[in-house]
Amino acid sequence: MRPGERPEIANLPLFREMQERQRERIFTGSFLQAFPPQLTLFELGQYPDFLHVLVDGLVELHAHSAGRDTTMRIVEPVTSFILAAVVTDQPYLMSARTIAPSRILLVPAALVREVVKDDPALMQATMRELAKAYRDMVRALTDMKLRQSAERLGNLILQQEQRQGGTGKVRLKAEKRVLASLLGMTPENLSRAFGVLGNHGIAVNGAQLTITDRAALEAFVRPDPVPGDPP
Amino acid sequence: MRPGERPEIANLPLFREMQERQRERIFTGSFLQAFPPQLTLFELGQYPDFLHVLVDGLVELHAHSAGRDTTMRIVEPVTSFILAAVVTDQPYLMSARTIAPSRILLVPAALVREVVKDDPALMQATMRELAKAYRDMVRALTDMKLRQSAERLGNLILQQEQRQGGTGKVRLKAEKRVLASLLGMTPENLSRAFGVLGNHGIAVNGAQLTITDRAALEAFVRPDPVPGDPP
DNA sequence: CGAACCCTTGATGGCGATCAAACGCCGTGG
DNA sequence: CCACGGCGTTTGATCGCCATCAAGGGTTCG
């Protein structure tokens, strides 16, 4: 582990409040591993072996069935993922693959379940994390059901802009094809959606976006009625 | 509370494992209230006052924004709902209304949060419940993104048939218009989707459905690659 | 008995998917 | 260093699923 990384992981909402002794158990039982891009980490249907914490890189969670495939979430560092499958010991509902060279902390699933039982602070943090994940999914589903594609794209841009500091500039971290799948559309239509947003306050230059007219953009995208949870 | 109901509530996965003393705190601080149909219980954006436990009747959770509205979940008794908003003390992401005369146990949200802190078994049950809710939402989102409307309907029928005892008969509990919204389509298209399923092993008679050819139905609907969690 | 309201059926239109092809970027290999 | 080839993206043309608009039957409730 590189200097500064262990504190960064220990400072995650999930691990921040727990007893130092239990945290030590977690860390000594885990290991950090590097993966090349385009590598499948696990497949939907498998039972969870590890809680994953993305330390560096980029990971795509996707679901697939009967030849169709859709991106469910793009995980940025530093974040844990697939906590729900681990705590309930039920099969993954999504597959995961790296989309950039990535380093991931692997915490044995059984160890997580054990320590959760022994450490109330960790259990509470897990509860909060799951509640947040649930609420994120509720938002994603309403987004899909209530908005059409260009509106979804506009909202995603607004969210990313907030996450990236609110400077009016947004850099897309994933390929546009992946982004399209995340938004539930085809690459062709994503391209056209960017075209539409050109008339509503967005300028596109490759992966670099600029919000040129925030008011116009917000008027177009039907922003969430309930403002986002703080990160 | 009617005879037999208190044990039934106490036996919910959420409350089953907790200490009797803490459970007593929950029950004495709560009250059971009856509501007529078509009554709004709470609105999206409000802060949660109560954890709700539907004891009898039927409740619809729905989201809305900019004049559009979509059903997110139909709650059947006996089930708790909006647990995530309560434990995190964040605004509801969905509104709730009764769609039948209903009786609901109202547990003050602050009391829930307090008792959760004091009772590890309740906290663990809450964690599990949230994990399940999260996984249900993942399924709902993949359903919406990967399947088209008649396939979604067919899958819902198969799930309901399991929940109702696997007898090959399914009775729809909600109006078809609500069902349509839950499935992300219009009433007109739901009607047509039933027509399509007529060629794939389903017979419709009002709200009473019969699975006449399970193999044909399963071939048509692209069943989930990961079998459902046990209830 | 009548009047909503729900469900159904038909006709039309729009959003987004699919098919097809050209462009641009980038890495490789000559 | 440049030519080539592959892949992601863009643009255009067409198709299909589903929404919308419209109207008719059936049921329920006042």
Short mmCIF file of C-alpha atoms (C1' of nucleotides) in Angstrom, two decimals:
data_model
loop_
_atom_site.label_atom_id
_atom_site.label_comp_id
_atom_site.label_asym_id
_atom_site.label_seq_id
_atom_site.Cartn_x
_atom_site.Cartn_y
_atom_site.Cartn_z
CA MET A 1 0.00 0.00 0.00
CA ARG A 2 1.32 3.42 -0.86
CA PRO A 3 1.86 6.10 1.74
CA GLY A 4 -1.33 7.99 2.46
CA GLU A 5 -3.57 5.25 1.15
CA ARG A 6 -4.20 3.38 4.34
CA PRO A 7 -5.39 6.54 6.13
CA GLU A 8 -7.54 7.32 3.13
CA ILE A 9 -9.21 3.92 3.30
CA ALA A 10 -9.50 4.05 7.08
CA ASN A 11 -11.23 7.39 6.65
CA LEU A 12 -13.98 6.04 4.42
CA PRO A 13 -17.44 6.47 5.94
CA LEU A 14 -17.62 2.72 6.19
CA PHE A 15 -14.48 2.30 8.31
CA ARG A 16 -14.12 5.69 9.94
CA GLU A 17 -15.97 5.14 13.20
CA MET A 18 -15.02 1.61 14.08
CA GLN A 19 -12.70 0.53 16.88
CA GLU A 20 -9.06 0.66 15.92
CA ARG A 21 -8.59 -2.92 17.07
CA GLN A 22 -11.31 -4.23 14.77
CA ARG A 23 -10.07 -2.08 11.92
CA GLU A 24 -6.71 -3.70 12.38
CA ARG A 25 -8.38 -7.09 11.99
CA ILE A 26 -9.91 -5.95 8.73
CA PHE A 27 -6.68 -4.62 7.29
CA THR A 28 -4.42 -7.50 8.27
CA GLY A 29 -6.86 -9.98 6.78
CA SER A 30 -7.10 -8.08 3.49
CA PHE A 31 -4.77 -7.52 0.58
CA LEU A 32 -4.34 -4.96 -2.09
CA GLN A 33 -4.18 -6.21 -5.63
CA ALA A 34 -3.50 -4.55 -8.98
CA PHE A 35 -5.57 -5.40 -12.04
CA PRO A 36 -5.13 -4.53 -15.72
CA PRO A 37 -7.98 -2.86 -17.59
CA GLN A 38 -10.82 -4.87 -19.09
CA LEU A 39 -10.48 -7.60 -16.51
CA THR A 40 -13.57 -9.22 -15.06
CA LEU A 41 -13.38 -9.18 -11.27
CA PHE A 42 -16.45 -11.30 -10.65
CA GLU A 43 -19.55 -12.50 -12.40
CA LEU A 44 -23.19 -12.09 -11.56
CA GLY A 45 -24.53 -15.20 -9.82
CA GLN A 46 -21.34 -15.99 -7.92
CA TYR A 47 -21.29 -15.90 -4.15
CA PRO A 48 -19.23 -13.03 -2.83
CA ASP A 49 -15.66 -13.82 -1.79
CA PHE A 50 -14.51 -10.32 -0.99
CA LEU A 51 -15.72 -6.88 -0.17
CA HIS A 52 -14.01 -4.69 -2.74
CA VAL A 53 -12.60 -1.24 -2.10
CA LEU A 54 -11.47 0.55 -5.22
CA VAL A 55 -8.32 2.43 -4.24
CA ASP A 56 -7.25 3.60 -7.64
CA GLY A 57 -8.52 3.21 -11.19
CA LEU A 58 -12.07 2.74 -12.47
CA VAL A 59 -14.55 -0.14 -12.26
CA GLU A 60 -17.78 -0.81 -14.11
CA LEU A 61 -20.63 -2.76 -12.56
CA HIS A 62 -22.95 -4.21 -15.17
CA ALA A 63 -25.86 -6.60 -15.43
CA HIS A 64 -26.59 -8.88 -18.33
CA SER A 65 -29.15 -11.40 -19.39
CA ALA A 66 -30.04 -13.18 -22.59
CA GLY A 67 -27.42 -11.43 -24.67
CA ARG A 68 -28.23 -7.92 -23.50
CA ASP A 69 -25.91 -5.94 -21.24
CA THR A 70 -26.27 -2.72 -19.32
CA THR A 71 -23.96 -0.69 -17.14
CA MET A 72 -25.37 -0.20 -13.67
CA ARG A 73 -22.75 1.94 -12.00
CA ILE A 74 -19.30 3.37 -12.58
CA VAL A 75 -17.20 3.16 -9.42
CA GLU A 76 -14.62 5.85 -8.77
CA PRO A 77 -11.92 5.71 -6.09
CA VAL A 78 -11.96 5.61 -3.13
CA THR A 79 -15.17 3.63 -2.70
CA SER A 80 -16.28 0.23 -1.49
CA PHE A 81 -18.67 -1.75 -3.62
CA ILE A 82 -20.97 -4.79 -3.49
CA LEU A 83 -21.45 -4.42 0.25
CA ALA A 84 -25.03 -5.69 0.12
CA ALA A 85 -24.10 -9.06 -1.38
CA VAL A 86 -21.32 -9.47 1.18
CA VAL A 87 -23.32 -8.77 4.31
CA THR A 88 -26.23 -10.96 3.26
CA ASP A 89 -24.03 -13.62 1.67
CA GLN A 90 -26.18 -13.78 -1.44
CA PRO A 91 -25.13 -14.03 -5.08
CA TYR A 92 -23.97 -10.94 -6.91
CA LEU A 93 -26.64 -9.28 -9.02
CA MET A 94 -24.00 -7.54 -11.11
CA SER A 95 -20.71 -8.37 -12.74
CA ALA A 96 -17.66 -6.16 -12.34
CA ARG A 97 -14.83 -5.34 -14.69
CA THR A 98 -12.03 -2.83 -14.59
CA ILE A 99 -12.15 -0.14 -17.24
CA ALA A 100 -8.77 1.31 -16.29
CA PRO A 101 -5.70 -0.12 -14.53
CA SER A 102 -6.95 -0.47 -10.98
CA ARG A 103 -5.81 -1.32 -7.50
CA ILE A 104 -8.37 -2.87 -5.24
CA LEU A 105 -8.39 -3.77 -1.57
CA LEU A 106 -9.92 -7.21 -1.13
CA VAL A 107 -11.49 -7.89 2.25
CA PRO A 108 -12.61 -11.49 2.73
CA ALA A 109 -16.40 -11.53 2.87
CA ALA A 110 -16.53 -13.84 5.89
CA LEU A 111 -14.19 -11.51 7.75
CA VAL A 112 -16.45 -8.55 7.02
CA ARG A 113 -19.49 -10.39 8.32
CA GLU A 114 -17.61 -11.43 11.44
CA VAL A 115 -16.25 -8.01 12.30
CA VAL A 116 -19.61 -6.38 11.56
CA LYS A 117 -21.11 -8.58 14.25
CA ASP A 118 -18.43 -7.57 16.78
CA ASP A 119 -18.28 -3.86 16.11
CA PRO A 120 -21.46 -1.82 16.51
CA ALA A 121 -19.92 1.25 14.90
CA LEU A 122 -19.07 -0.73 11.78
CA MET A 123 -22.52 -2.21 11.73
CA GLN A 124 -24.07 1.21 11.94
CA ALA A 125 -21.81 2.49 9.18
CA THR A 126 -22.79 -0.51 7.07
CA MET A 127 -26.43 0.28 7.69
CA ARG A 128 -25.96 3.86 6.57
CA GLU A 129 -23.99 2.80 3.54
CA LEU A 130 -26.71 0.40 2.48
CA ALA A 131 -29.38 3.02 3.03
CA LYS A 132 -27.43 5.40 0.82
CA ALA A 133 -26.95 2.74 -1.85
CA TYR A 134 -30.67 2.03 -1.74
CA ARG A 135 -31.55 5.66 -2.12
CA ASP A 136 -29.14 6.01 -5.02
CA MET A 137 -30.90 3.14 -6.74
CA VAL A 138 -34.30 4.71 -6.12
CA ARG A 139 -33.03 7.84 -7.80
CA ALA A 140 -31.63 5.86 -10.70
CA LEU A 141 -34.90 4.04 -11.25
CA THR A 142 -37.03 7.18 -11.11
CA ASP A 143 -34.55 8.80 -13.46
CA MET A 144 -35.01 5.98 -15.92
CA LYS A 145 -38.79 5.99 -15.63
CA LEU A 146 -39.55 9.69 -15.57
CA ARG A 147 -36.97 11.31 -17.82
CA GLN A 148 -36.06 10.85 -21.43
CA SER A 149 -32.53 10.29 -22.57
CA ALA A 150 -31.24 13.81 -23.12
CA GLU A 151 -32.66 14.85 -19.76
CA ARG A 152 -30.88 11.98 -18.07
CA LEU A 153 -27.63 13.00 -19.67
CA GLY A 154 -28.07 16.60 -18.59
CA ASN A 155 -28.73 15.56 -15.02
CA LEU A 156 -25.71 13.32 -14.94
CA ILE A 157 -23.59 16.20 -16.17
CA LEU A 158 -24.93 18.47 -13.44
CA GLN A 159 -24.21 15.85 -10.77
CA GLN A 160 -20.71 15.20 -12.05
CA GLU A 161 -20.03 18.89 -12.16
CA GLN A 162 -20.90 19.14 -8.47
CA ARG A 163 -18.70 16.15 -7.64
CA GLN A 164 -15.83 17.65 -9.59
CA GLY A 165 -15.89 20.93 -7.72
CA GLY A 166 -18.64 23.01 -9.27
CA THR A 167 -16.33 24.87 -11.64
CA GLY A 168 -18.56 24.58 -14.67
CA LYS A 169 -16.14 22.12 -16.26
CA VAL A 170 -16.73 18.37 -16.37
CA ARG A 171 -14.32 15.70 -17.52
CA LEU A 172 -15.85 12.37 -18.49
CA LYS A 173 -13.87 9.58 -16.90
CA ALA A 174 -15.34 6.66 -18.81
CA GLU A 175 -15.71 6.03 -22.51
CA LYS A 176 -18.86 7.43 -24.01
CA ARG A 177 -20.06 3.96 -24.92
CA VAL A 178 -20.02 3.01 -21.23
CA LEU A 179 -21.70 6.24 -20.28
CA ALA A 180 -24.39 5.54 -22.85
CA SER A 181 -25.06 2.15 -21.34
CA LEU A 182 -25.19 3.63 -17.85
CA LEU A 183 -27.83 6.05 -19.06
CA GLY A 184 -29.76 3.27 -20.75
CA MET A 185 -29.16 4.26 -24.33
CA THR A 186 -27.00 3.47 -27.33
CA PRO A 187 -23.76 5.26 -28.20
CA GLU A 188 -25.44 6.69 -31.29
CA ASN A 189 -28.19 8.26 -29.25
CA LEU A 190 -25.78 9.55 -26.64
CA SER A 191 -24.05 11.40 -29.43
CA ARG A 192 -27.32 12.90 -30.52
CA ALA A 193 -28.22 13.74 -26.93
CA PHE A 194 -25.02 15.76 -26.66
CA GLY A 195 -26.15 17.50 -29.80
CA VAL A 196 -29.46 18.37 -28.17
CA LEU A 197 -27.74 19.70 -25.05
CA GLY A 198 -25.70 21.96 -27.29
CA ASN A 199 -28.86 24.06 -27.45
CA HIS A 200 -29.30 23.95 -23.68
CA GLY A 201 -26.12 25.24 -22.16
CA ILE A 202 -23.55 22.52 -22.77
CA ALA A 203 -20.43 22.69 -24.95
CA VAL A 204 -18.68 19.43 -25.82
CA ASN A 205 -15.05 18.96 -26.70
CA GLY A 206 -14.19 15.27 -26.65
CA ALA A 207 -14.32 14.17 -23.02
CA GLN A 208 -14.19 17.75 -21.80
CA LEU A 209 -17.55 19.39 -21.20
CA THR A 210 -18.32 22.98 -20.29
CA ILE A 211 -21.53 24.31 -18.83
CA THR A 212 -22.07 27.53 -20.73
CA ASP A 213 -25.55 28.33 -19.43
CA ARG A 214 -26.51 26.70 -16.18
CA ALA A 215 -29.97 28.22 -16.01
CA ALA A 216 -30.86 26.92 -19.47
CA LEU A 217 -29.51 23.50 -18.60
CA GLU A 218 -31.45 23.26 -15.35
CA ALA A 219 -34.61 24.39 -17.08
CA PHE A 220 -34.18 21.61 -19.58
CA VAL A 221 -33.34 18.62 -17.41
CA ARG A 222 -36.13 18.59 -14.80
CA PRO A 223 -33.80 18.41 -11.79
CA ASP A 224 -34.57 16.04 -8.94
CA PRO A 225 -37.39 17.27 -6.71
CA VAL A 226 -35.37 16.12 -3.69
CA PRO A 227 -31.84 17.49 -3.65
CA GLY A 228 -29.04 14.94 -3.58
CA ASP A 229 -27.65 13.43 -0.41
CA PRO A 230 -24.38 15.02 0.62
CA PRO A 231 -21.45 12.77 -0.39
CA MET B 1 -54.80 -3.97 17.52
CA ARG B 2 -56.71 -7.10 16.64
CA PRO B 3 -55.87 -10.44 18.20
CA GLY B 4 -53.06 -12.16 16.33
CA GLU B 5 -51.76 -8.97 14.81
CA ARG B 6 -49.24 -8.04 17.42
CA PRO B 7 -47.52 -11.44 17.18
CA GLU B 8 -47.59 -11.12 13.41
CA ILE B 9 -45.83 -7.77 13.55
CA ALA B 10 -43.40 -8.95 16.21
CA ASN B 11 -42.58 -11.83 13.93
CA LEU B 12 -41.52 -9.65 11.00
CA PRO B 13 -37.88 -10.19 10.02
CA LEU B 14 -37.23 -6.64 11.18
CA PHE B 15 -38.48 -7.15 14.73
CA ARG B 16 -38.15 -10.89 15.22
CA GLU B 17 -34.69 -11.12 16.77
CA MET B 18 -34.63 -8.09 19.02
CA GLN B 19 -34.78 -8.09 22.81
CA GLU B 20 -38.29 -8.29 24.18
CA ARG B 21 -37.65 -5.26 26.32
CA GLN B 22 -36.69 -3.10 23.37
CA ARG B 23 -39.55 -4.43 21.31
CA GLU B 24 -41.84 -3.31 24.10
CA ARG B 25 -40.39 0.19 23.79
CA ILE B 26 -41.19 0.17 20.09
CA PHE B 27 -44.74 -1.00 20.50
CA THR B 28 -45.72 1.25 23.39
CA GLY B 29 -44.38 4.28 21.54
CA SER B 30 -46.29 3.43 18.36
CA PHE B 31 -49.91 3.52 17.35
CA LEU B 32 -52.06 1.80 14.83
CA GLN B 33 -54.12 3.97 12.59
CA ALA B 34 -56.77 3.27 9.95
CA PHE B 35 -56.81 5.13 6.65
CA PRO B 36 -59.38 5.31 3.87
CA PRO B 37 -58.34 4.53 0.29
CA GLN B 38 -56.73 7.16 -1.92
CA LEU B 39 -55.26 8.97 1.03
CA THR B 40 -51.75 10.41 0.80
CA LEU B 41 -49.70 9.27 3.78
CA PHE B 42 -46.67 11.42 3.07
CA GLU B 43 -45.07 13.36 0.28
CA LEU B 44 -41.69 13.09 -1.30
CA GLY B 45 -39.27 15.68 0.10
CA GLN B 46 -40.67 15.58 3.64
CA TYR B 47 -38.53 14.40 6.52
CA PRO B 48 -39.70 11.08 7.90
CA ASP B 49 -41.92 11.24 10.98
CA PHE B 50 -42.70 7.54 11.26
CA LEU B 51 -41.56 4.15 10.19
CA HIS B 52 -44.65 2.62 8.61
CA VAL B 53 -45.73 -0.98 8.95
CA LEU B 54 -48.63 -1.90 6.71
CA VAL B 55 -50.78 -4.27 8.76
CA ASP B 56 -53.72 -4.54 6.45
CA GLY B 57 -54.72 -3.04 3.12
CA LEU B 58 -52.56 -1.87 0.22
CA VAL B 59 -50.19 1.04 -0.24
CA GLU B 60 -48.58 2.52 -3.33
CA LEU B 61 -45.19 4.22 -3.27
CA HIS B 62 -44.72 6.55 -6.19
CA ALA B 63 -42.31 9.19 -7.40
CA HIS B 64 -43.19 12.27 -9.38
CA SER B 65 -41.50 15.23 -10.93
CA ALA B 66 -42.48 17.92 -13.38
CA GLY B 67 -45.98 16.62 -13.93
CA ARG B 68 -44.99 13.00 -14.52
CA ASP B 69 -45.72 10.26 -12.02
CA THR B 70 -44.63 6.66 -11.70
CA THR B 71 -45.38 3.87 -9.29
CA MET B 72 -42.25 2.54 -7.61
CA ARG B 73 -43.60 -0.21 -5.42
CA ILE B 74 -46.85 -1.75 -4.26
CA VAL B 75 -46.68 -2.66 -0.57
CA GLU B 76 -48.64 -5.65 0.65
CA PRO B 77 -49.24 -6.54 4.29
CA VAL B 78 -47.48 -7.29 6.55
CA THR B 79 -44.46 -5.20 5.59
CA SER B 80 -42.54 -2.20 6.83
CA PHE B 81 -41.67 0.53 4.38
CA ILE B 82 -39.45 3.62 4.01
CA LEU B 83 -36.94 2.22 6.47
CA ALA B 84 -34.00 3.83 4.64
CA ALA B 85 -35.28 7.37 5.00
CA VAL B 86 -36.01 6.75 8.68
CA VAL B 87 -32.64 5.38 9.72
CA THR B 88 -30.69 8.04 7.84
CA ASP B 89 -33.14 10.83 8.69
CA GLN B 90 -33.21 12.07 5.12
CA PRO B 91 -36.16 13.27 3.02
CA TYR B 92 -38.45 10.72 1.43
CA LEU B 93 -37.69 10.01 -2.21
CA MET B 94 -41.19 8.68 -2.77
CA SER B 95 -44.71 9.63 -1.83
CA ALA B 96 -47.16 7.10 -0.39
CA ARG B 97 -50.88 6.71 -0.76
CA THR B 98 -53.32 4.04 0.24
CA ILE B 99 -55.01 2.23 -2.63
CA ALA B 100 -57.32 0.25 -0.34
CA PRO B 101 -58.64 0.82 3.17
CA SER B 102 -55.52 0.26 5.25
CA ARG B 103 -54.35 -0.04 8.80
CA ILE B 104 -50.81 1.07 9.47
CA LEU B 105 -48.58 0.88 12.51
CA LEU B 106 -46.78 4.19 12.93
CA VAL B 107 -43.48 4.01 14.78
CA PRO B 108 -41.96 7.42 15.52
CA ALA B 109 -38.80 7.78 13.45
CA ALA B 110 -36.72 9.13 16.33
CA LEU B 111 -37.73 6.15 18.44
CA VAL B 112 -36.63 3.76 15.71
CA ARG B 113 -33.24 5.42 15.45
CA GLU B 114 -32.85 5.34 19.22
CA VAL B 115 -33.76 1.71 19.68
CA VAL B 116 -31.65 0.68 16.70
CA LYS B 117 -28.66 2.14 18.50
CA ASP B 118 -29.43 0.22 21.69
CA ASP B 119 -30.31 -3.16 20.22
CA PRO B 120 -27.71 -4.93 18.08
CA ALA B 121 -30.18 -7.52 16.87
CA LEU B 122 -32.51 -4.82 15.56
CA MET B 123 -29.59 -3.07 13.93
CA GLN B 124 -28.55 -6.26 12.22
CA ALA B 125 -32.10 -6.89 11.05
CA THR B 126 -32.26 -3.34 9.74
CA MET B 127 -29.03 -3.93 7.87
CA ARG B 128 -30.42 -7.06 6.28
CA GLU B 129 -33.68 -5.37 5.42
CA LEU B 130 -31.86 -2.51 3.71
CA ALA B 131 -29.63 -4.92 1.83
CA LYS B 132 -32.72 -6.74 0.60
CA ALA B 133 -34.41 -3.49 -0.39
CA TYR B 134 -31.28 -2.49 -2.27
CA ARG B 135 -31.13 -5.77 -4.13
CA ASP B 136 -34.81 -5.48 -5.01
CA MET B 137 -34.11 -2.09 -6.53
CA VAL B 138 -31.15 -3.44 -8.49
CA ARG B 139 -33.46 -6.06 -9.93
CA ALA B 140 -36.09 -3.46 -10.75
CA LEU B 141 -33.59 -1.27 -12.55
CA THR B 142 -32.08 -4.09 -14.60
CA ASP B 143 -35.60 -5.21 -15.40
CA MET B 144 -36.42 -1.77 -16.73
CA LYS B 145 -33.18 -1.49 -18.70
CA LEU B 146 -32.90 -4.97 -20.17
CA ARG B 147 -36.43 -6.11 -20.85
CA GLN B 148 -39.24 -4.73 -22.90
CA SER B 149 -42.70 -4.22 -21.57
CA ALA B 150 -44.38 -7.56 -22.23
CA GLU B 151 -41.35 -9.35 -20.81
CA ARG B 152 -41.53 -7.27 -17.66
CA LEU B 153 -45.19 -8.11 -17.27
CA GLY B 154 -44.52 -11.81 -17.75
CA ASN B 155 -41.81 -11.77 -15.13
CA LEU B 156 -43.98 -9.97 -12.66
CA ILE B 157 -46.67 -12.56 -13.16
CA LEU B 158 -44.20 -15.37 -12.53
CA GLN B 159 -42.98 -13.71 -9.34
CA GLN B 160 -46.48 -13.06 -8.09
CA GLU B 161 -47.41 -16.62 -8.83
CA GLN B 162 -44.59 -17.82 -6.59
CA ARG B 163 -45.59 -15.43 -3.81
CA GLN B 164 -49.18 -16.60 -4.06
CA GLY B 165 -48.33 -20.24 -3.62
CA GLY B 166 -47.22 -21.53 -7.00
CA THR B 167 -50.63 -22.85 -7.96
CA GLY B 168 -50.60 -21.50 -11.50
CA LYS B 169 -53.25 -18.93 -10.57
CA VAL B 170 -52.51 -15.28 -9.92
CA ARG B 171 -54.87 -12.64 -8.64
CA LEU B 172 -53.89 -9.03 -9.32
CA LYS B 173 -54.30 -7.01 -6.15
CA ALA B 174 -53.95 -3.54 -7.62
CA GLU B 175 -55.78 -1.84 -10.46
CA LYS B 176 -54.26 -2.43 -13.83
CA ARG B 177 -53.50 1.24 -14.26
CA VAL B 178 -51.29 1.11 -11.15
CA LEU B 179 -49.68 -2.08 -12.33
CA ALA B 180 -48.96 -0.42 -15.66
CA SER B 181 -47.23 2.47 -13.94
CA LEU B 182 -45.22 0.07 -11.79
CA LEU B 183 -44.03 -1.63 -14.93
CA GLY B 184 -43.19 1.68 -16.56
CA MET B 185 -45.84 1.68 -19.23
CA THR B 186 -49.27 3.09 -20.01
CA PRO B 187 -52.56 1.31 -19.26
CA GLU B 188 -53.15 0.98 -23.01
CA ASN B 189 -49.91 -0.83 -23.52
CA LEU B 190 -50.43 -3.04 -20.50
CA SER B 191 -53.64 -4.17 -22.11
CA ARG B 192 -51.77 -4.97 -25.32
CA ALA B 193 -49.03 -6.70 -23.34
CA PHE B 194 -51.62 -9.02 -21.83
CA GLY B 195 -52.71 -9.69 -25.37
CA VAL B 196 -49.17 -10.64 -26.33
CA LEU B 197 -48.85 -12.97 -23.33
CA GLY B 198 -52.00 -14.68 -24.49
CA ASN B 199 -49.74 -16.32 -27.07
CA HIS B 200 -47.18 -17.25 -24.45
CA GLY B 201 -48.95 -19.24 -21.80
CA ILE B 202 -51.15 -16.72 -19.96
CA ALA B 203 -54.93 -16.57 -19.83
CA VAL B 204 -56.56 -13.41 -18.54
CA ASN B 205 -59.95 -13.08 -16.95
CA GLY B 206 -60.27 -9.66 -15.33
CA ALA B 207 -57.92 -9.62 -12.37
CA GLN B 208 -57.65 -13.39 -12.38
CA LEU B 209 -54.74 -14.79 -14.37
CA THR B 210 -53.92 -18.38 -15.16
CA ILE B 211 -50.61 -19.74 -16.31
CA THR B 212 -51.59 -22.22 -18.98
CA ASP B 213 -48.10 -22.99 -20.29
CA ARG B 214 -45.26 -22.27 -17.91
CA ALA B 215 -42.54 -23.42 -20.25
CA ALA B 216 -43.73 -21.12 -23.02
CA LEU B 217 -44.00 -18.24 -20.59
CA GLU B 218 -40.51 -18.75 -19.20
CA ALA B 219 -39.09 -19.02 -22.69
CA PHE B 220 -40.64 -15.70 -23.55
CA VAL B 221 -39.79 -13.55 -20.53
CA ARG B 222 -36.00 -14.02 -20.17
CA PRO B 223 -36.11 -14.93 -16.48
CA ASP B 224 -33.61 -13.40 -14.06
CA PRO B 225 -30.17 -14.97 -14.35
CA VAL B 226 -29.93 -14.92 -10.55
CA PRO B 227 -32.89 -16.56 -8.85
CA GLY B 228 -34.85 -14.43 -6.41
CA ASP B 229 -33.97 -14.05 -2.77
CA PRO B 230 -36.18 -16.15 -0.53
CA PRO B 231 -38.91 -13.99 1.06
"C1'" DC C 1 -80.88 4.54 -13.44
"C1'" DG C 2 -77.22 7.26 -14.76
"C1'" DA C 3 -72.64 8.78 -14.57
"C1'" DA C 4 -68.14 8.23 -13.58
"C1'" DC C 5 -64.28 5.54 -14.19
"C1'" DC C 6 -61.60 1.66 -15.69
"C1'" DC C 7 -60.31 -1.20 -19.27
"C1'" DT C 8 -59.98 -2.24 -24.04
"C1'" DT C 9 -59.28 -1.54 -29.04
"C1'" DG C 10 -57.88 1.18 -32.96
"C1'" DA C 11 -55.10 4.95 -35.37
"C1'" DT C 12 -51.26 7.90 -35.34
"C1'" DG C 13 -46.87 9.90 -33.87
"C1'" DG C 14 -42.36 10.31 -31.52
"C1'" DC C 15 -38.38 8.65 -29.10
"C1'" DG C 16 -34.90 5.78 -29.34
"C1'" DA C 17 -32.87 1.31 -31.53
"C1'" DT C 18 -30.82 -0.63 -35.39
"C1'" DC C 19 -28.35 -0.61 -39.67
"C1'" DA C 20 -24.86 1.57 -42.38
"C1'" DA C 21 -20.98 4.34 -43.43
"C1'" DA C 22 -17.60 7.99 -42.78
"C1'" DC C 23 -14.58 10.46 -39.64
"C1'" DG C 24 -10.91 11.05 -36.28
"C1'" DC C 25 -7.84 9.47 -32.89
"C1'" DC C 26 -4.15 6.57 -31.48
"C1'" DG C 27 -1.03 2.80 -31.34
"C1'" DT C 28 1.69 -0.30 -34.06
"C1'" DG C 29 4.93 -1.62 -37.30
"C1'" DG C 30 7.39 -0.85 -41.37
"C1'" DC D 1 8.70 9.43 -39.31
"C1'" DC D 2 5.03 8.07 -41.68
"C1'" DA D 3 1.59 4.70 -43.29
"C1'" DC D 4 -1.61 1.68 -41.89
"C1'" DG D 5 -5.21 -0.43 -39.23
"C1'" DG D 6 -8.36 -0.69 -35.52
"C1'" DC D 7 -11.61 1.22 -32.61
"C1'" DG D 8 -14.54 4.71 -30.68
"C1'" DT D 9 -17.43 8.32 -32.10
"C1'" DT D 10 -20.34 10.80 -35.13
"C1'" DT D 11 -23.84 11.40 -38.71
"C1'" DG D 12 -27.50 9.77 -41.63
"C1'" DA D 13 -31.52 6.60 -42.90
"C1'" DT D 14 -34.90 3.46 -41.48
"C1'" DC D 15 -37.49 0.54 -38.25
"C1'" DG D 16 -39.97 -0.79 -34.10
"C1'" DC D 17 -41.63 -0.22 -29.48
"C1'" DC D 18 -44.31 2.38 -26.89
"C1'" DA D 19 -46.91 6.91 -25.94
"C1'" DT D 20 -50.55 9.60 -27.20
"C1'" DC D 21 -55.04 10.57 -28.97
"C1'" DA D 22 -59.62 8.95 -29.65
"C1'" DA D 23 -63.67 6.25 -29.00
"C1'" DG D 24 -66.48 2.35 -27.40
"C1'" DG D 25 -67.86 -1.33 -23.84
"C1'" DG D 26 -68.31 -2.85 -19.14
"C1'" DT D 27 -68.67 -2.31 -14.18
"C1'" DT D 28 -69.42 0.01 -9.94
"C1'" DC D 29 -71.32 3.25 -7.04
"C1'" DG D 30 -74.11 7.09 -5.83
#
